[in-house]
Amino acid sequence: MTDTDLNKPRNALILLGCPQVPVQTSIALWLCAALNRRNIPCLVGGTPAARSLLEVADPDHHYLTEVADLDTVIEELAGGTRTVDAAFVLVHNTAAVAYAATMQEIAGGTTYALLFGEETETRMADLEGVGCRVIAAKGSHNPLPLKRRVQEVLDTWDA
């Protein structure tokens, strides 16, 4: 753990790729709520399907505050028109590994790769050398193990 992990970020990004694994949507909404409780503005960047699942689940935006297209968010970060202190990238496939590596390079703050799904060990190996902080819990349907691991990181910000 670095000093950066102990500092509460001023803002955060949750980056969502393909939503084929059920854990992703519930973890994203829970993380939005957890960040909101800490007064950390949170942008969710995602594919159209990932954004639709979130917006149907939270139609009045109780937890979602800002939602944007995945590619637009990446372009804004790469172009320097947007900055984030913490980027949470949900990772269950190789495309999401690439998103995590991209965030590690362009986001500027701490990038957390939240690994889940049935190929967690493989994705963890894929992320070796990328430099982002990995938070992993195997499983596709039960979000609680991953939630507990992410909660441990959030708790360091409250200390």
Coordinates of C-alpha atoms in Angstrom, one line a residue:
M1 CA 0.0 0.0 0.0
T2 CA 1.3 3.5 -0.9
D3 CA 0.6 6.9 0.6
T4 CA -1.7 7.5 -2.3
D5 CA -4.0 4.7 -1.2
L6 CA -4.4 6.3 2.2
N7 CA -5.5 9.6 0.8
K8 CA -9.1 10.2 0.1
P9 CA -9.5 11.1 -3.6
R10 CA -11.2 14.4 -4.6
N11 CA -13.0 12.6 -7.4
A12 CA -13.4 9.1 -8.9
L13 CA -14.1 7.3 -12.1
I14 CA -15.8 3.9 -12.4
L15 CA -15.0 2.3 -15.8
L16 CA -17.3 -0.4 -17.1
G17 CA -16.8 -2.6 -20.1
C18 CA -19.1 -5.4 -21.3
P19 CA -21.6 -6.2 -18.6
Q20 CA -21.9 -9.9 -19.3
V21 CA -21.0 -10.9 -15.7
P22 CA -23.7 -10.0 -13.2
V23 CA -21.3 -8.8 -10.4
Q24 CA -20.3 -5.8 -12.4
T25 CA -23.6 -3.8 -12.3
S26 CA -24.2 -4.3 -8.5
I27 CA -20.6 -3.5 -7.6
A28 CA -20.7 -0.3 -9.7
L29 CA -24.0 0.9 -8.0
W30 CA -22.7 0.0 -4.6
L31 CA -19.4 1.8 -5.3
C32 CA -21.3 4.9 -6.5
A33 CA -23.2 4.9 -3.2
A34 CA -20.1 4.3 -1.1
L35 CA -18.3 7.2 -2.9
N36 CA -21.3 9.5 -2.5
R37 CA -21.4 8.8 1.2
R38 CA -17.8 10.0 1.4
N39 CA -18.7 13.2 -0.7
I40 CA -16.4 12.0 -3.5
P41 CA -17.9 13.0 -6.9
C42 CA -18.1 9.9 -9.1
L43 CA -18.3 9.6 -12.9
V44 CA -19.3 6.3 -14.4
G45 CA -17.9 5.6 -17.9
G46 CA -19.3 2.6 -19.7
T47 CA -20.4 0.9 -22.8
P48 CA -24.0 1.6 -23.9
A49 CA -25.2 -1.8 -22.4
A50 CA -23.3 -1.2 -19.1
R51 CA -24.8 2.3 -18.8
S52 CA -28.3 1.1 -19.7
L53 CA -28.2 -1.6 -16.9
L54 CA -27.2 1.0 -14.4
E55 CA -29.7 3.6 -15.5
V56 CA -32.6 1.1 -15.5
A57 CA -31.5 -0.1 -12.0
D58 CA -31.2 3.5 -10.7
P59 CA -33.8 5.5 -12.8
D60 CA -33.9 8.5 -10.4
H61 CA -30.1 8.6 -10.1
H62 CA -30.0 8.1 -6.4
Y63 CA -26.5 6.6 -6.7
L64 CA -25.5 7.6 -10.2
T65 CA -24.5 11.2 -10.5
E66 CA -22.6 11.5 -13.8
V67 CA -22.7 8.9 -16.5
A68 CA -20.8 9.1 -19.8
D69 CA -19.7 7.1 -22.8
L70 CA -16.6 4.9 -22.2
D71 CA -14.8 6.2 -25.3
T72 CA -15.6 9.8 -24.5
V73 CA -14.2 9.5 -21.0
I74 CA -11.0 7.9 -22.3
E75 CA -10.6 10.7 -24.9
E76 CA -11.2 13.4 -22.2
L77 CA -8.6 11.8 -19.9
A78 CA -6.1 11.4 -22.7
G79 CA -6.6 14.9 -23.9
G80 CA -6.3 16.4 -20.4
T81 CA -9.8 17.9 -20.3
R82 CA -10.8 15.6 -17.5
T83 CA -8.8 14.4 -14.5
V84 CA -9.5 11.8 -11.8
D85 CA -7.8 11.0 -8.5
A86 CA -9.0 7.4 -8.4
A87 CA -10.1 5.1 -11.3
F88 CA -11.9 1.9 -10.6
V89 CA -11.9 -0.4 -13.6
L90 CA -14.0 -3.5 -13.4
V91 CA -12.1 -6.4 -15.0
H92 CA -13.4 -9.8 -16.1
N93 CA -12.0 -10.1 -19.6
T94 CA -9.0 -9.2 -21.7
A95 CA -10.6 -6.0 -23.0
A96 CA -11.0 -4.8 -19.5
V97 CA -7.4 -5.5 -18.8
A98 CA -6.6 -3.1 -21.6
Y99 CA -8.9 -0.5 -20.1
A100 CA -7.1 -0.9 -16.7
A101 CA -3.7 -0.5 -18.4
T102 CA -5.0 2.5 -20.3
M103 CA -6.3 4.1 -17.1
Q104 CA -3.0 3.4 -15.4
E105 CA -1.2 5.4 -18.1
I106 CA -3.6 8.3 -18.6
A107 CA -5.8 8.8 -15.4
G108 CA -3.0 10.4 -13.3
G109 CA -4.3 9.1 -10.0
T110 CA -4.5 5.7 -8.5
T111 CA -6.0 3.0 -10.7
Y112 CA -7.7 0.1 -9.0
A113 CA -8.4 -3.0 -11.2
L114 CA -11.4 -4.8 -9.6
L115 CA -11.1 -8.4 -10.8
F116 CA -14.0 -10.8 -10.7
G117 CA -15.4 -13.6 -12.8
E118 CA -14.3 -17.2 -13.3
E119 CA -10.9 -16.3 -14.8
T120 CA -9.6 -14.1 -12.0
E121 CA -6.2 -15.7 -11.8
T122 CA -5.7 -15.4 -15.5
R123 CA -6.7 -11.7 -15.5
M124 CA -4.4 -11.1 -12.5
A125 CA -1.5 -12.6 -14.5
D126 CA -2.5 -10.4 -17.4
L127 CA -2.2 -7.3 -15.2
E128 CA 1.3 -8.1 -13.9
G129 CA 3.6 -5.2 -14.7
V130 CA 0.8 -2.8 -15.4
G131 CA 1.2 -1.0 -12.1
C132 CA -2.4 -0.6 -11.0
R133 CA -3.6 -1.8 -7.7
V134 CA -5.4 -5.1 -8.0
I135 CA -8.5 -5.9 -5.9
A136 CA -9.7 -9.5 -6.7
A137 CA -12.4 -11.8 -5.7
K138 CA -13.3 -14.9 -7.8
G139 CA -17.0 -15.2 -8.7
S140 CA -19.5 -14.1 -11.2
H141 CA -22.8 -13.9 -9.4
N142 CA -22.1 -13.0 -5.7
P143 CA -20.8 -9.5 -5.4
L144 CA -20.2 -9.7 -1.6
P145 CA -16.5 -11.0 -1.7
L146 CA -15.5 -8.2 -4.1
K147 CA -17.5 -5.7 -2.1
R148 CA -15.6 -6.6 1.1
R149 CA -12.2 -6.2 -0.6
V150 CA -13.1 -2.8 -2.1
Q151 CA -14.5 -1.8 1.3
E152 CA -11.1 -2.4 2.9
V153 CA -9.6 0.2 0.5
L154 CA -12.4 2.7 1.2
D155 CA -11.9 2.2 4.9
T156 CA -8.3 3.4 4.6
W157 CA -9.6 6.7 3.3
D158 CA -11.8 7.1 6.4
A159 CA -8.9 6.5 8.9

